[in-house]
């Protein structure tokens, strides 16, 4: 149960895409061989490595995570999502490519926060669900209660990097961050190293502009 949002409020929606045989096999193997697919209870292995740890919330699919792991080899990436096919995809890829600094968690990221020791170097949320209808805004990832919780989880000087293809959500994000004294930052040029994600590709196809943002924990 999330301790961040009101009970029953989720930032994700059920997605019906089916899991492939390859993804399912990767998950079955990972469950039999601890080390890649972690649970909230066995995260000490991550902190014991002594590297900067970055939480990727809602990674969706493997390619962008692996791209970032290669771009920043000193970072450990904790990749969290609730979408089982995407989790299978990433587990399969990091085992096949022997990407050793990525750990995967199948969980609600907001429930995970209370299990983290407050030492995150950064957070990435690329194309979080925009929840465009006003009555659904309470399900958005970027809202005051989540910023406050994240401020306890990210170390001083750490970052939260975001991208969205939904202009009204971008404006809302900026307003929510502006109102929180724990964070400073705003819109940035698209970093050349940021991988194009699955949802971004769709936004580009459909003609929506992308906004990149970077905030620092004060
Ligand atoms: C719109 S998709 C974006 C996926 C990917 N980042 C991309 O850009 O293609 C949003 C993703 O966030 C995940 N998600 C939303 N809320 C989450 C939460 N509280 N914890 C973990 N994953 C979450 C969803 O399952 C989904 O995979």
Tab-separated table of C-alpha atoms and ligand atoms in Angstrom:
chain	number	residue	atom	x	y	z
A	1	UNK	CA	0.000	0.000	0.000
A	2	UNK	CA	1.383	3.385	-0.978
A	3	UNK	CA	2.046	5.671	1.936
A	4	UNK	CA	2.416	8.618	-0.445
A	5	UNK	CA	-0.996	8.936	-2.106
A	6	UNK	CA	-4.426	8.297	-0.634
A	7	UNK	CA	-5.297	4.567	-0.414
A	8	UNK	CA	-6.547	3.221	-3.723
A	9	UNK	CA	-5.042	5.971	-5.873
A	10	UNK	CA	-2.586	4.564	-8.391
A	11	UNK	CA	-0.399	6.439	-10.875
A	12	UNK	CA	-0.591	3.581	-13.392
A	13	UNK	CA	-3.357	1.953	-15.365
A	14	UNK	CA	-3.637	-1.739	-16.208
A	15	UNK	CA	-2.137	-2.403	-19.656
A	16	UNK	CA	-3.349	-5.427	-21.521
A	17	UNK	CA	-0.336	-6.190	-23.701
A	18	UNK	CA	0.508	-9.885	-23.503
A	19	UNK	CA	3.758	-11.241	-22.211
A	20	UNK	CA	5.830	-13.085	-24.810
A	21	UNK	CA	7.346	-16.524	-24.262
A	22	UNK	CA	10.816	-14.948	-24.219
A	23	UNK	CA	9.806	-12.424	-21.537
A	24	UNK	CA	8.056	-15.079	-19.432
A	25	UNK	CA	11.060	-17.401	-19.623
A	26	UNK	CA	13.362	-14.560	-18.553
A	27	UNK	CA	11.133	-13.844	-15.548
A	28	UNK	CA	10.927	-17.527	-14.561
A	29	UNK	CA	14.725	-17.842	-14.743
A	30	UNK	CA	15.245	-14.610	-12.788
A	31	UNK	CA	12.905	-15.777	-10.038
A	32	UNK	CA	14.985	-18.968	-9.747
A	33	UNK	CA	18.317	-17.094	-9.823
A	34	UNK	CA	18.371	-14.167	-7.395
A	35	UNK	CA	20.445	-11.133	-8.323
A	36	UNK	CA	18.681	-9.301	-11.137
A	37	UNK	CA	15.025	-9.190	-10.166
A	38	UNK	CA	14.849	-7.770	-6.648
A	39	UNK	CA	12.058	-7.137	-4.177
A	40	UNK	CA	11.740	-4.207	-1.822
A	41	UNK	CA	13.053	-6.435	0.979
A	42	UNK	CA	16.418	-7.291	-0.586
A	43	UNK	CA	17.781	-3.966	-1.724
A	44	UNK	CA	20.888	-3.948	0.478
A	45	UNK	CA	22.817	-5.625	-2.367
A	46	UNK	CA	22.322	-2.416	-4.340
A	47	UNK	CA	23.597	-0.025	-1.655
A	48	UNK	CA	26.481	-2.334	-0.743
A	49	UNK	CA	28.015	-1.740	-4.182
A	50	UNK	CA	28.863	1.809	-3.095
A	51	UNK	CA	27.974	3.387	-6.471
A	52	UNK	CA	25.557	6.262	-7.122
A	53	UNK	CA	22.034	4.809	-7.386
A	54	UNK	CA	19.447	6.171	-9.833
A	55	UNK	CA	15.794	5.137	-9.680
A	56	UNK	CA	14.073	4.811	-13.075
A	57	UNK	CA	10.325	5.018	-12.442
A	58	UNK	CA	8.156	3.468	-15.149
A	59	UNK	CA	10.948	2.422	-17.540
A	60	UNK	CA	8.448	0.580	-19.772
A	61	UNK	CA	10.955	-1.335	-21.933
A	62	UNK	CA	14.574	-2.491	-21.932
A	63	UNK	CA	16.383	-0.453	-24.549
A	64	UNK	CA	16.439	3.010	-22.878
A	65	UNK	CA	17.578	1.531	-19.545
A	66	UNK	CA	20.433	-0.403	-21.146
A	67	UNK	CA	21.398	2.679	-23.176
A	68	UNK	CA	21.648	4.768	-19.979
A	69	UNK	CA	23.552	2.028	-18.140
A	70	UNK	CA	26.164	2.136	-20.898
A	71	UNK	CA	26.218	5.951	-20.971
A	72	UNK	CA	26.781	6.127	-17.183
A	73	UNK	CA	28.747	3.014	-16.219
A	74	UNK	CA	29.443	4.340	-12.701
A	75	UNK	CA	25.714	4.442	-11.884
A	76	UNK	CA	23.608	1.620	-10.524
A	77	UNK	CA	20.096	1.755	-11.986
A	78	UNK	CA	17.120	0.549	-9.988
A	79	UNK	CA	14.497	0.125	-12.698
A	80	UNK	CA	10.942	-0.109	-11.363
A	81	UNK	CA	7.668	-0.726	-13.167
A	82	UNK	CA	4.424	-2.626	-12.691
A	83	UNK	CA	4.140	-3.687	-16.340
A	84	UNK	CA	5.122	-7.374	-16.407
A	85	UNK	CA	6.018	-7.659	-20.147
A	86	UNK	CA	8.382	-4.670	-19.817
A	87	UNK	CA	9.943	-6.236	-16.735
A	88	UNK	CA	10.465	-9.514	-18.597
A	89	UNK	CA	11.958	-7.562	-21.503
A	90	UNK	CA	14.508	-5.792	-19.317
A	91	UNK	CA	15.446	-8.890	-17.307
A	92	UNK	CA	15.997	-10.828	-20.539
A	93	UNK	CA	18.154	-8.070	-21.987
A	94	UNK	CA	20.401	-7.447	-18.980
A	95	UNK	CA	21.029	-11.169	-18.498
A	96	UNK	CA	21.783	-11.666	-22.212
A	97	UNK	CA	24.052	-8.601	-22.423
A	98	UNK	CA	25.542	-9.102	-18.941
A	99	UNK	CA	24.684	-5.559	-17.882
A	100	UNK	CA	25.725	-5.833	-14.269
A	101	UNK	CA	24.677	-2.495	-12.815
A	102	UNK	CA	20.935	-2.708	-13.528
A	103	UNK	CA	18.487	-4.178	-11.000
A	104	UNK	CA	14.797	-4.611	-11.756
A	105	UNK	CA	11.868	-4.360	-9.374
A	106	UNK	CA	8.254	-5.194	-10.140
A	107	UNK	CA	6.494	-2.793	-7.787
A	108	UNK	CA	4.618	0.441	-7.379
A	109	UNK	CA	7.476	2.938	-7.155
A	110	UNK	CA	5.590	4.942	-4.548
A	111	UNK	CA	5.383	1.903	-2.286
A	112	UNK	CA	9.088	1.307	-2.808
A	113	UNK	CA	10.149	4.755	-1.586
A	114	UNK	CA	9.787	3.891	2.098
A	115	UNK	CA	12.230	0.975	1.574
A	116	UNK	CA	14.988	3.204	0.167
A	117	UNK	CA	17.570	4.659	2.544
A	118	UNK	CA	17.311	8.314	1.440
A	119	UNK	CA	20.529	8.233	-0.552
A	120	UNK	CA	19.373	8.195	-4.160
A	121	UNK	CA	21.624	10.143	-6.517
A	122	UNK	CA	18.767	10.683	-8.905
A	123	UNK	CA	15.392	9.773	-10.314
A	124	UNK	CA	14.295	9.474	-13.923
A	125	UNK	CA	10.681	9.487	-15.089
A	126	UNK	CA	10.348	9.514	-18.836
A	127	UNK	CA	6.825	10.041	-20.159
A	128	UNK	CA	4.888	9.319	-16.958
A	129	UNK	CA	1.193	8.647	-17.633
A	130	UNK	CA	-0.288	12.122	-18.291
A	131	UNK	CA	-3.779	11.443	-16.887
A	132	UNK	CA	-5.253	14.267	-19.007
A	133	UNK	CA	-8.757	14.399	-17.482
A	134	UNK	CA	-9.031	16.808	-14.530
A	135	UNK	CA	-10.682	14.172	-12.364
A	136	UNK	CA	-7.633	11.949	-12.873
A	137	UNK	CA	-4.988	14.547	-11.996
A	138	UNK	CA	-4.806	13.025	-8.528
A	139	UNK	CA	-3.221	9.978	-10.215
A	140	UNK	CA	-0.316	11.920	-11.693
A	141	UNK	CA	3.183	11.011	-10.580
A	142	UNK	CA	4.214	14.647	-10.360
A	143	UNK	CA	2.120	16.106	-7.563
A	144	UNK	CA	3.011	17.769	-4.238
A	145	UNK	CA	2.836	14.655	-2.031
A	146	UNK	CA	5.166	12.717	-4.351
A	147	UNK	CA	7.693	15.579	-4.525
A	148	UNK	CA	7.739	15.734	-0.765
A	149	UNK	CA	8.284	11.973	-0.433
A	150	UNK	CA	10.970	12.054	-3.123
A	151	UNK	CA	12.763	14.885	-1.323
A	152	UNK	CA	13.337	12.459	1.576
A	153	UNK	CA	14.674	9.815	-0.802
A	154	UNK	CA	17.040	11.835	-3.013
A	155	UNK	CA	20.245	13.158	-1.459
A	156	UNK	CA	21.034	16.865	-1.433
A	157	UNK	CA	22.451	17.825	-4.839
A	158	UNK	CA	20.709	14.832	-6.441
A	159	UNK	CA	18.435	15.120	-9.463
A	160	UNK	CA	15.010	14.290	-10.850
A	161	UNK	CA	14.961	14.166	-14.631
A	162	UNK	CA	11.655	14.123	-16.497
A	163	UNK	CA	10.298	14.248	-20.019
A	164	UNK	CA	6.708	14.531	-21.186
A	165	UNK	CA	4.801	14.893	-24.451
A	166	UNK	CA	1.765	16.421	-22.751
A	167	UNK	CA	2.019	20.243	-22.695
A	168	UNK	CA	-0.529	20.767	-19.953
A	169	UNK	CA	1.221	18.172	-17.752
A	170	UNK	CA	4.554	19.922	-18.437
A	171	UNK	CA	3.055	23.201	-17.198
A	172	UNK	CA	1.605	21.461	-14.169
A	173	UNK	CA	4.975	19.801	-13.399
A	174	UNK	CA	6.727	23.170	-13.501
A	175	UNK	CA	4.131	24.698	-11.162
A	176	UNK	CA	4.328	21.796	-8.695
A	177	UNK	CA	8.151	21.916	-8.568
A	178	UNK	CA	8.111	25.725	-8.333
A	179	UNK	CA	5.903	25.501	-5.247
A	180	UNK	CA	8.222	23.066	-3.441
A	181	UNK	CA	11.292	24.668	-1.797
A	182	UNK	CA	13.146	21.323	-1.821
A	183	UNK	CA	13.619	21.405	-5.581
A	184	UNK	CA	14.984	23.883	-8.123
A	185	UNK	CA	15.293	23.628	-11.880
A	186	UNK	CA	13.034	23.653	-14.911
A	187	UNK	CA	12.956	23.044	-18.649
A	188	UNK	CA	16.212	22.018	-20.325
A	189	UNK	CA	17.294	21.301	-23.885
A	190	UNK	CA	16.909	17.663	-24.713
A	191	UNK	CA	20.098	15.974	-23.443
A	192	UNK	CA	21.880	14.405	-26.416
A	193	UNK	CA	22.415	11.239	-24.373
A	194	UNK	CA	18.747	10.742	-23.494
A	195	UNK	CA	17.459	7.693	-25.395
A	196	UNK	CA	14.261	7.884	-27.433
A	197	UNK	CA	11.680	5.808	-25.564
A	198	UNK	CA	8.713	3.804	-26.827
A	199	UNK	CA	6.135	6.378	-25.733
A	200	UNK	CA	8.234	9.227	-27.069
A	201	UNK	CA	8.362	7.591	-30.490
A	202	UNK	CA	4.568	7.479	-30.507
A	203	UNK	CA	4.349	11.147	-29.457
A	204	UNK	CA	6.691	12.142	-32.278
A	205	UNK	CA	4.604	10.143	-34.771
A	206	UNK	CA	1.468	11.877	-33.530
A	207	UNK	CA	3.100	15.322	-33.674
A	208	UNK	CA	3.283	16.191	-29.978
A	209	UNK	CA	6.256	18.292	-28.839
A	210	UNK	CA	8.500	16.931	-26.088
A	211	UNK	CA	9.486	18.854	-22.958
A	212	UNK	CA	12.617	17.821	-21.026
A	213	UNK	CA	13.119	18.936	-17.422
A	214	UNK	CA	15.791	18.684	-14.755
A	215	UNK	CA	15.369	19.489	-11.060
A	216	UNK	CA	17.987	19.449	-8.331
A	217	UNK	CA	17.316	18.495	-4.706
A	218	UNK	CA	18.358	21.586	-2.721
B	1	LIG	C1	3.467	6.057	-20.383
B	1	LIG	S1	4.481	4.749	-19.865
B	1	LIG	C2	6.129	5.329	-20.249
B	1	LIG	C3	7.110	4.189	-20.362
B	1	LIG	C4	8.535	4.585	-20.753
B	1	LIG	N1	9.171	5.406	-19.738
B	1	LIG	C5	8.551	5.281	-22.085
B	1	LIG	O1	8.854	6.495	-22.115
B	1	LIG	O2	8.286	4.620	-23.096
B	1	LIG	C6	4.447	4.930	-18.125
B	1	LIG	C7	5.051	3.754	-17.412
B	1	LIG	O3	5.096	4.039	-16.015
B	1	LIG	C8	4.697	2.896	-15.291
B	1	LIG	N2	4.234	3.374	-13.984
B	1	LIG	C9	3.289	4.309	-13.728
B	1	LIG	N3	3.167	4.525	-12.421
B	1	LIG	C10	4.065	3.701	-11.807
B	1	LIG	C11	4.407	3.445	-10.454
B	1	LIG	N4	3.800	4.087	-9.450
B	1	LIG	N5	5.358	2.538	-10.193
B	1	LIG	C12	5.975	1.884	-11.195
B	1	LIG	N6	5.709	2.084	-12.505
B	1	LIG	C13	4.759	2.977	-12.802
B	1	LIG	C14	3.645	2.251	-16.176
B	1	LIG	O4	3.469	0.878	-15.890
B	1	LIG	C15	4.248	2.477	-17.560
B	1	LIG	O5	5.120	1.428	-17.931
